[in-house]
PDB file of C-alpha atoms in Angstrom:
ATOM      1  CA  MET A   1    -117.372 147.102  93.873  1.00 59.00           C
ATOM      2  CA  SER A   2    -120.219 144.253  94.264  1.00 60.00           C
ATOM      3  CA  SER A   3    -122.697 143.744  96.880  1.00 55.00           C
ATOM      4  CA  SER A   4    -124.568 140.787  98.601  1.00 57.00           C
ATOM      5  CA  GLY A   5    -126.559 139.637 101.689  1.00 57.00           C
ATOM      6  CA  GLU A   6    -129.147 142.764  99.906  1.00 65.00           C
ATOM      7  CA  ASP A   7    -126.212 145.115 100.336  1.00 92.00           C
ATOM      8  CA  ARG A   8    -125.386 144.023 103.857  1.00 95.00           C
ATOM      9  CA  LEU A   9    -121.667 143.366 102.586  1.00 97.00           C
ATOM     10  CA  LEU A  10    -119.704 145.431 100.293  1.00 97.00           C
ATOM     11  CA  VAL A  11    -117.157 143.338  98.128  1.00 97.00           C
ATOM     12  CA  GLU A  12    -114.305 145.080  96.612  1.00 97.00           C
ATOM     13  CA  ARG A  13    -111.291 143.604  94.659  1.00 96.00           C
ATOM     14  CA  ARG A  14    -107.887 145.668  94.875  1.00 96.00           C
ATOM     15  CA  GLY A  15    -105.725 143.421  92.660  1.00 95.00           C
ATOM     16  CA  PRO A  16    -104.786 140.420  94.877  1.00 96.00           C
ATOM     17  CA  VAL A  17    -106.599 141.828  97.897  1.00 97.00           C
ATOM     18  CA  LEU A  18    -110.094 141.385  98.593  1.00 98.00           C
ATOM     19  CA  VAL A  19    -112.043 144.022 100.937  1.00 98.00           C
ATOM     20  CA  LEU A  20    -115.243 142.865 102.679  1.00 98.00           C
ATOM     21  CA  THR A  21    -116.889 145.704 104.197  1.00 98.00           C
ATOM     22  CA  LEU A  22    -119.673 145.136 106.901  1.00 98.00           C
ATOM     23  CA  ASN A  23    -122.640 147.357 105.389  1.00 97.00           C
ATOM     24  CA  ARG A  24    -125.312 148.020 108.442  1.00 96.00           C
ATOM     25  CA  PRO A  25    -123.843 151.194 109.893  1.00 96.00           C
ATOM     26  CA  ASP A  26    -127.233 152.064 110.852  1.00 96.00           C
ATOM     27  CA  VAL A  27    -127.296 149.236 113.648  1.00 96.00           C
ATOM     28  CA  ARG A  28    -123.583 149.613 114.067  1.00 96.00           C
ATOM     29  CA  ASN A  29    -122.881 146.897 111.499  1.00 97.00           C
ATOM     30  CA  ALA A  30    -124.612 144.182 113.972  1.00 95.00           C
ATOM     31  CA  ILE A  31    -124.724 140.458 112.498  1.00 96.00           C
ATOM     32  CA  ASP A  32    -127.906 139.005 111.441  1.00 95.00           C
ATOM     33  CA  LYS A  33    -128.384 135.777 109.252  1.00 94.00           C
ATOM     34  CA  PRO A  34    -128.263 137.354 105.967  1.00 95.00           C
ATOM     35  CA  LEU A  35    -125.315 139.058 106.661  1.00 96.00           C
ATOM     36  CA  ALA A  36    -123.476 135.887 108.166  1.00 97.00           C
ATOM     37  CA  ASP A  37    -124.208 133.927 105.123  1.00 96.00           C
ATOM     38  CA  ALA A  38    -122.954 136.617 102.780  1.00 97.00           C
ATOM     39  CA  ILE A  39    -119.846 136.521 104.826  1.00 98.00           C
ATOM     40  CA  ALA A  40    -119.328 132.971 104.758  1.00 97.00           C
ATOM     41  CA  ALA A  41    -120.085 133.006 100.854  1.00 97.00           C
ATOM     42  CA  ALA A  42    -117.559 135.624 100.039  1.00 97.00           C
ATOM     43  CA  LEU A  43    -114.807 133.659 102.137  1.00 97.00           C
ATOM     44  CA  ASP A  44    -115.845 130.569  99.965  1.00 97.00           C
ATOM     45  CA  GLU A  45    -115.104 132.671  97.037  1.00 96.00           C
ATOM     46  CA  PHE A  46    -111.805 134.064  98.319  1.00 97.00           C
ATOM     47  CA  ASP A  47    -110.632 130.851  98.972  1.00 96.00           C
ATOM     48  CA  ALA A  48    -111.440 129.484  95.619  1.00 96.00           C
ATOM     49  CA  ASP A  49    -110.033 132.620  93.773  1.00 95.00           C
ATOM     50  CA  ASP A  50    -106.229 131.913  92.863  1.00 92.00           C
ATOM     51  CA  GLY A  51    -106.045 135.327  91.995  1.00 94.00           C
ATOM     52  CA  LEU A  52    -106.542 136.633  95.265  1.00 96.00           C
ATOM     53  CA  SER A  53    -103.867 136.436  98.395  1.00 96.00           C
ATOM     54  CA  VAL A  54    -105.214 138.635 101.184  1.00 97.00           C
ATOM     55  CA  GLY A  55    -108.546 139.575 102.757  1.00 98.00           C
ATOM     56  CA  ILE A  56    -109.540 142.438 104.818  1.00 98.00           C
ATOM     57  CA  ILE A  57    -112.668 142.837 106.630  1.00 98.00           C
ATOM     58  CA  ALA A  58    -113.765 146.517 107.593  1.00 98.00           C
ATOM     59  CA  GLY A  59    -116.826 148.083 108.904  1.00 98.00           C
ATOM     60  CA  ALA A  60    -118.992 150.797 107.067  1.00 97.00           C
ATOM     61  CA  GLY A  61    -119.558 154.011 109.084  1.00 96.00           C
ATOM     62  CA  LYS A  62    -118.331 154.798 112.699  1.00 94.00           C
ATOM     63  CA  GLY A  63    -117.434 151.167 113.923  1.00 97.00           C
ATOM     64  CA  PHE A  64    -116.216 147.821 112.812  1.00 98.00           C
ATOM     65  CA  CYS A  65    -119.246 145.744 114.629  1.00 98.00           C
ATOM     66  CA  ALA A  66    -121.395 145.597 117.568  1.00 96.00           C
ATOM     67  CA  GLY A  67    -121.613 141.845 117.546  1.00 92.00           C
ATOM     68  CA  MET A  68    -124.926 139.780 117.192  1.00 90.00           C
ATOM     69  CA  ASP A  69    -128.238 141.586 116.080  1.00 87.00           C
ATOM     70  CA  LEU A  70    -129.725 141.585 119.407  1.00 78.00           C
ATOM     71  CA  LYS A  71    -132.806 142.819 118.146  1.00 79.00           C
ATOM     72  CA  ALA A  72    -133.418 140.004 115.743  1.00 73.00           C
ATOM     73  CA  PHE A  73    -132.405 137.600 118.517  1.00 69.00           C
ATOM     74  CA  GLY A  74    -134.540 138.861 121.271  1.00 67.00           C
ATOM     75  CA  GLU A  75    -137.845 138.676 118.554  1.00 66.00           C
ATOM     76  CA  THR A  76    -137.315 135.425 116.555  1.00 73.00           C
ATOM     77  CA  GLY A  77    -134.267 134.011 118.711  1.00 67.00           C
ATOM     78  CA  GLU A  78    -132.348 133.836 115.147  1.00 75.00           C
ATOM     79  CA  ARG A  79    -128.966 133.020 115.544  1.00 82.00           C
ATOM     80  CA  PRO A  80    -126.421 134.381 112.734  1.00 91.00           C
ATOM     81  CA  TRP A  81    -124.470 131.193 112.328  1.00 91.00           C
ATOM     82  CA  SER A  82    -123.743 130.106 108.793  1.00 95.00           C
ATOM     83  CA  GLY A  83    -122.707 126.364 107.966  1.00 92.00           C
ATOM     84  CA  ASP A  84    -119.414 125.007 109.275  1.00 94.00           C
ATOM     85  CA  ARG A  85    -118.222 128.606 109.500  1.00 96.00           C
ATOM     86  CA  GLY A  86    -120.097 129.469 112.608  1.00 95.00           C
ATOM     87  CA  PHE A  87    -120.781 133.060 113.959  1.00 95.00           C
ATOM     88  CA  ALA A  88    -120.949 135.729 111.256  1.00 96.00           C
ATOM     89  CA  GLY A  89    -120.014 132.931 108.790  1.00 97.00           C
ATOM     90  CA  ILE A  90    -116.177 133.333 110.202  1.00 97.00           C
ATOM     91  CA  VAL A  91    -115.401 132.404 113.768  1.00 96.00           C
ATOM     92  CA  ARG A  92    -115.248 128.702 113.697  1.00 95.00           C
ATOM     93  CA  ARG A  93    -113.626 128.524 110.075  1.00 94.00           C
ATOM     94  CA  SER A  94    -112.053 131.512 108.609  1.00 94.00           C
ATOM     95  CA  SER A  95    -110.223 131.204 105.572  1.00 95.00           C
ATOM     96  CA  ASP A  96    -107.016 129.528 104.069  1.00 94.00           C
ATOM     97  CA  LYS A  97    -105.441 132.580 102.905  1.00 96.00           C
ATOM     98  CA  PRO A  98    -104.236 135.534 105.524  1.00 97.00           C
ATOM     99  CA  LEU A  99    -106.997 137.715 106.433  1.00 98.00           C
ATOM    100  CA  ILE A 100    -106.776 141.191 108.301  1.00 98.00           C
ATOM    101  CA  ALA A 101    -109.415 143.169 110.226  1.00 98.00           C
ATOM    102  CA  ALA A 102    -109.257 146.929 109.772  1.00 98.00           C
ATOM    103  CA  VAL A 103    -110.929 148.274 113.093  1.00 98.00           C
ATOM    104  CA  GLU A 104    -112.439 151.836 113.721  1.00 98.00           C
ATOM    105  CA  GLY A 105    -114.478 153.071 116.356  1.00 97.00           C
ATOM    106  CA  PHE A 106    -115.476 149.897 118.113  1.00 98.00           C
ATOM    107  CA  ALA A 107    -115.368 146.030 117.987  1.00 98.00           C
ATOM    108  CA  VAL A 108    -117.419 144.570 120.531  1.00 97.00           C
ATOM    109  CA  ALA A 109    -119.045 141.087 121.674  1.00 96.00           C
ATOM    110  CA  GLY A 110    -119.326 139.172 118.278  1.00 95.00           C
ATOM    111  CA  GLY A 111    -117.356 141.959 116.597  1.00 97.00           C
ATOM    112  CA  PHE A 112    -114.316 141.722 118.620  1.00 98.00           C
ATOM    113  CA  GLU A 113    -114.432 137.831 117.697  1.00 98.00           C
ATOM    114  CA  ILE A 114    -114.923 138.370 114.137  1.00 98.00           C
ATOM    115  CA  ALA A 115    -111.687 140.560 114.339  1.00 98.00           C
ATOM    116  CA  LEU A 116    -109.923 137.902 116.381  1.00 98.00           C
ATOM    117  CA  ALA A 117    -110.991 135.136 113.782  1.00 97.00           C
ATOM    118  CA  CYS A 118    -108.648 137.208 111.493  1.00 97.00           C
ATOM    119  CA  ASP A 119    -104.974 136.665 111.312  1.00 97.00           C
ATOM    120  CA  LEU A 120    -104.234 140.190 112.061  1.00 98.00           C
ATOM    121  CA  ILE A 121    -105.528 143.434 113.391  1.00 98.00           C
ATOM    122  CA  VAL A 122    -104.853 146.787 112.221  1.00 98.00           C
ATOM    123  CA  ALA A 123    -106.907 149.286 114.656  1.00 98.00           C
ATOM    124  CA  ALA A 124    -107.250 152.893 115.025  1.00 98.00           C
ATOM    125  CA  ARG A 125    -106.076 154.808 118.450  1.00 97.00           C
ATOM    126  CA  GLY A 126    -108.811 154.952 120.872  1.00 96.00           C
ATOM    127  CA  THR A 127    -110.714 152.139 119.515  1.00 98.00           C
ATOM    128  CA  LYS A 128    -113.103 150.293 121.802  1.00 98.00           C
ATOM    129  CA  LEU A 129    -112.796 146.421 122.026  1.00 98.00           C
ATOM    130  CA  GLY A 130    -114.106 143.592 124.573  1.00 97.00           C
ATOM    131  CA  VAL A 131    -116.620 141.004 124.988  1.00 96.00           C
ATOM    132  CA  PRO A 132    -119.328 142.145 127.108  1.00 95.00           C
ATOM    133  CA  GLU A 133    -121.605 139.427 126.771  1.00 92.00           C
ATOM    134  CA  VAL A 134    -121.575 138.579 130.416  1.00 92.00           C
ATOM    135  CA  LYS A 135    -123.322 141.989 131.079  1.00 92.00           C
ATOM    136  CA  ARG A 136    -126.458 140.598 129.000  1.00 85.00           C
ATOM    137  CA  GLY A 137    -126.517 137.339 130.584  1.00 88.00           C
ATOM    138  CA  LEU A 138    -124.950 135.708 127.600  1.00 86.00           C
ATOM    139  CA  VAL A 139    -121.597 133.806 126.612  1.00 90.00           C
ATOM    140  CA  ALA A 140    -118.780 135.099 124.280  1.00 92.00           C
ATOM    141  CA  ALA A 141    -119.081 131.813 122.295  1.00 91.00           C
ATOM    142  CA  GLY A 142    -117.655 133.190 119.245  1.00 93.00           C
ATOM    143  CA  GLY A 143    -114.103 132.028 119.860  1.00 94.00           C
ATOM    144  CA  ALA A 144    -113.055 134.728 122.257  1.00 95.00           C
ATOM    145  CA  LEU A 145    -112.636 132.575 125.366  1.00 95.00           C
ATOM    146  CA  ARG A 146    -110.486 130.361 123.246  1.00 94.00           C
ATOM    147  CA  ARG A 147    -108.181 132.999 121.349  1.00 95.00           C
ATOM    148  CA  LEU A 148    -108.030 135.765 123.976  1.00 96.00           C
ATOM    149  CA  PRO A 149    -105.742 133.582 126.395  1.00 95.00           C
ATOM    150  CA  ARG A 150    -103.351 132.814 123.450  1.00 93.00           C
ATOM    151  CA  ILE A 151    -102.884 136.144 122.573  1.00 94.00           C
ATOM    152  CA  LEU A 152    -102.889 138.215 125.987  1.00 96.00           C
ATOM    153  CA  PRO A 153    -101.722 137.603 129.349  1.00 96.00           C
ATOM    154  CA  ALA A 154    -103.989 134.891 131.173  1.00 95.00           C
ATOM    155  CA  ALA A 155    -104.940 137.610 133.766  1.00 96.00           C
ATOM    156  CA  PHE A 156    -106.163 140.101 131.440  1.00 97.00           C
ATOM    157  CA  ALA A 157    -107.655 137.841 129.051  1.00 97.00           C
ATOM    158  CA  THR A 158    -109.760 136.448 131.952  1.00 97.00           C
ATOM    159  CA  GLU A 159    -110.603 139.889 133.587  1.00 97.00           C
ATOM    160  CA  LEU A 160    -111.899 140.874 130.210  1.00 96.00           C
ATOM    161  CA  ALA A 161    -113.918 137.939 129.586  1.00 96.00           C
ATOM    162  CA  LEU A 162    -115.607 137.928 133.244  1.00 97.00           C
ATOM    163  CA  THR A 163    -115.885 141.484 133.985  1.00 97.00           C
ATOM    164  CA  GLY A 164    -117.198 142.418 130.370  1.00 96.00           C
ATOM    165  CA  GLU A 165    -115.663 145.800 130.634  1.00 97.00           C
ATOM    166  CA  LEU A 166    -113.746 146.824 127.386  1.00 97.00           C
ATOM    167  CA  THR A 167    -110.417 147.957 126.535  1.00 98.00           C
ATOM    168  CA  THR A 168    -108.438 150.064 123.859  1.00 98.00           C
ATOM    169  CA  ALA A 169    -106.716 149.263 120.795  1.00 98.00           C
ATOM    170  CA  ASP A 170    -103.734 151.339 122.338  1.00 97.00           C
ATOM    171  CA  ARG A 171    -103.682 148.836 125.115  1.00 97.00           C
ATOM    172  CA  LEU A 172    -103.891 145.705 122.874  1.00 98.00           C
ATOM    173  CA  HIS A 173    -101.263 147.177 120.782  1.00 98.00           C
ATOM    174  CA  GLU A 174     -98.997 147.227 123.746  1.00 97.00           C
ATOM    175  CA  LEU A 175     -99.647 143.454 124.754  1.00 97.00           C
ATOM    176  CA  GLY A 176     -99.035 142.180 121.235  1.00 95.00           C
ATOM    177  CA  ALA A 177    -102.658 141.419 120.214  1.00 96.00           C
ATOM    178  CA  ILE A 178    -103.059 143.964 117.626  1.00 97.00           C
ATOM    179  CA  SER A 179    -100.424 144.487 114.680  1.00 96.00           C
ATOM    180  CA  ARG A 180    -100.498 147.896 113.809  1.00 97.00           C
ATOM    181  CA  LEU A 181    -102.096 151.090 115.143  1.00 98.00           C
ATOM    182  CA  THR A 182    -103.351 154.265 113.107  1.00 98.00           C
ATOM    183  CA  GLU A 183    -104.844 157.442 113.781  1.00 97.00           C
ATOM    184  CA  PRO A 184    -108.592 157.497 113.608  1.00 97.00           C
ATOM    185  CA  GLY A 185    -109.845 157.066 110.177  1.00 97.00           C
ATOM    186  CA  GLY A 186    -106.559 155.339 108.988  1.00 98.00           C
ATOM    187  CA  ALA A 187    -107.341 151.534 109.548  1.00 98.00           C
ATOM    188  CA  LEU A 188    -108.377 150.256 106.591  1.00 98.00           C
ATOM    189  CA  ASP A 189    -105.322 152.252 104.694  1.00 98.00           C
ATOM    190  CA  GLY A 190    -103.276 150.628 107.124  1.00 98.00           C
ATOM    191  CA  ALA A 191    -104.352 147.430 106.433  1.00 98.00           C
ATOM    192  CA  LEU A 192    -104.199 147.679 102.870  1.00 98.00           C
ATOM    193  CA  GLU A 193    -100.510 148.742 103.364  1.00 98.00           C
ATOM    194  CA  LEU A 194    -100.088 145.537 105.391  1.00 98.00           C
ATOM    195  CA  ALA A 195    -102.059 143.619 102.608  1.00 98.00           C
ATOM    196  CA  ALA A 196     -99.864 144.890 100.104  1.00 97.00           C
ATOM    197  CA  ALA A 197     -96.762 143.674 101.973  1.00 97.00           C
ATOM    198  CA  ILE A 198     -98.155 140.206 102.577  1.00 97.00           C
ATOM    199  CA  ALA A 199     -99.638 139.938  98.797  1.00 96.00           C
ATOM    200  CA  ALA A 200     -96.270 140.308  97.534  1.00 95.00           C
ATOM    201  CA  ASN A 201     -95.192 136.947  98.770  1.00 94.00           C
ATOM    202  CA  GLY A 202     -95.740 133.614  97.103  1.00 92.00           C
ATOM    203  CA  PRO A 203     -99.477 132.686  97.120  1.00 91.00           C
ATOM    204  CA  LEU A 204     -98.751 128.858  97.875  1.00 92.00           C
ATOM    205  CA  ALA A 205     -96.294 129.630 100.554  1.00 93.00           C
ATOM    206  CA  LEU A 206     -98.774 132.047 102.302  1.00 93.00           C
ATOM    207  CA  ARG A 207    -101.691 129.660 102.127  1.00 91.00           C
ATOM    208  CA  ALA A 208     -99.278 126.852 103.768  1.00 92.00           C
ATOM    209  CA  THR A 209     -97.753 129.025 106.503  1.00 94.00           C
ATOM    210  CA  LYS A 210    -101.547 130.537 107.209  1.00 92.00           C
ATOM    211  CA  THR A 211    -102.790 126.909 107.866  1.00 91.00           C
ATOM    212  CA  ILE A 212     -99.665 125.582 109.784  1.00 91.00           C
ATOM    213  CA  LEU A 213     -99.953 128.622 112.301  1.00 91.00           C
ATOM    214  CA  ARG A 214    -103.709 127.981 112.424  1.00 89.00           C
ATOM    215  CA  ASP A 215    -103.785 124.281 112.827  1.00 89.00           C
ATOM    216  CA  GLN A 216    -100.707 123.533 114.972  1.00 89.00           C
ATOM    217  CA  TRP A 217    -102.637 124.326 118.317  1.00 88.00           C
ATOM    218  CA  SER A 218    -104.068 120.871 117.944  1.00 88.00           C
ATOM    219  CA  TRP A 219    -100.896 119.106 117.095  1.00 89.00           C
ATOM    220  CA  ASP A 220     -98.614 117.437 119.910  1.00 89.00           C
ATOM    221  CA  ASP A 221     -94.653 117.830 119.217  1.00 87.00           C
ATOM    222  CA  ALA A 222     -94.644 114.345 117.266  1.00 83.00           C
ATOM    223  CA  ASP A 223     -97.276 115.290 115.071  1.00 88.00           C
ATOM    224  CA  PHE A 224     -96.084 118.866 114.290  1.00 91.00           C
ATOM    225  CA  TRP A 225     -93.310 117.765 111.743  1.00 89.00           C
ATOM    226  CA  ALA A 226     -95.061 115.202 109.915  1.00 89.00           C
ATOM    227  CA  ARG A 227     -98.213 117.599 109.433  1.00 90.00           C
ATOM    228  CA  GLN A 228     -96.129 120.457 108.643  1.00 90.00           C
ATOM    229  CA  GLU A 229     -94.506 118.397 105.748  1.00 90.00           C
ATOM    230  CA  GLU A 230     -98.067 117.834 104.560  1.00 88.00           C
ATOM    231  CA  ARG A 231     -98.349 121.513 103.788  1.00 88.00           C
ATOM    232  CA  VAL A 232     -94.909 122.455 103.023  1.00 89.00           C
ATOM    233  CA  GLY A 233     -93.757 119.839 100.452  1.00 89.00           C
ATOM    234  CA  PRO A 234     -95.899 120.549  97.788  1.00 90.00           C
ATOM    235  CA  VAL A 235     -94.809 124.247  98.104  1.00 86.00           C
ATOM    236  CA  MET A 236     -91.243 123.188  97.924  1.00 85.00           C
ATOM    237  CA  ALA A 237     -91.952 121.190  94.827  1.00 88.00           C
ATOM    238  CA  SER A 238     -93.939 124.084  92.880  1.00 87.00           C
ATOM    239  CA  ASP A 239     -92.769 126.144  90.352  1.00 84.00           C
ATOM    240  CA  ASP A 240     -93.049 129.147  92.428  1.00 84.00           C
ATOM    241  CA  ALA A 241     -90.333 127.925  94.703  1.00 83.00           C
ATOM    242  CA  ARG A 242     -87.949 127.443  92.107  1.00 87.00           C
ATOM    243  CA  GLU A 243     -89.194 130.939  90.616  1.00 81.00           C
ATOM    244  CA  GLY A 244     -88.599 132.556  94.104  1.00 84.00           C
ATOM    245  CA  ALA A 245     -84.690 131.455  94.382  1.00 85.00           C
ATOM    246  CA  ARG A 246     -83.999 132.448  90.595  1.00 88.00           C
ATOM    247  CA  ALA A 247     -85.585 135.854  91.344  1.00 86.00           C
ATOM    248  CA  PHE A 248     -83.501 136.218  94.546  1.00 89.00           C
ATOM    249  CA  THR A 249     -80.249 135.019  92.567  1.00 89.00           C
ATOM    250  CA  GLU A 250     -81.042 137.420  89.712  1.00 89.00           C
ATOM    251  CA  LYS A 251     -81.810 140.409  91.878  1.00 89.00           C
ATOM    252  CA  ARG A 252     -85.314 141.159  90.517  1.00 89.00           C
ATOM    253  CA  PRO A 253     -88.835 140.359  91.756  1.00 90.00           C
ATOM    254  CA  PRO A 254     -90.365 137.394  91.485  1.00 91.00           C
ATOM    255  CA  GLU A 255     -93.365 136.655  89.051  1.00 87.00           C
ATOM    256  CA  TRP A 256     -95.693 134.234  90.850  1.00 88.00           C
ATOM    257  CA  GLN A 257     -97.921 131.746  88.972  1.00 85.00           C
ATOM    258  CA  GLY A 258     -99.777 130.079  91.695  1.00 84.00           C
ATOM    259  CA  ARG A 259     -98.420 126.578  91.034  1.00 84.00           C
TER     260      ARG A 259
END
């Protein structure tokens, strides 16, 4: 395991899976500028490493993340944005590969927005989540106001945003916003199990599928097929695609080369 951002972020490679752990438990893993920069740098390396297929973001200690470091913001006006990746080095541009949030205890304000910037959320039962920014005279500007209405019933998403009240992982799982529920203390193991199922698939196909799912919201119907083909065409022409077909007919596991 390595660390970055003065040990604010722990980076661990587990085969094709990269685990990033927010490591400021004494301040509920609040995001300051050095941590945001460390996350952005880790995602840059993740995207560039052909040996990695899936990423997991977790939090050290009792919870996932409480959002922006309000002490740093109140004292110096520091905003923990990092380049074009935005708040926490992730919410405006995450990664081109699948990301899973492993959430324990709480994910509130910007912490919830980090989880929402991931493709899938695995959370422990009883975990508290929400965007309470309005209670502090702030706005949930890290993507929640865009992403919540896409994954939740409109009335419930609006209520969460306007009241600032928290909800539970159990409720969000019922509504389809959380992929898997675990018992308390089991979110990372659940995320690793899900990551293993994803990482078993073709890496080129995973990246293309992820980017289509992410980018298609800005495409109209006429654009969709052409833009999808831009991503699918190279995959269909790849050695991996032929290997997948051969492995199926030969009834054996595929041996991916990433090309």
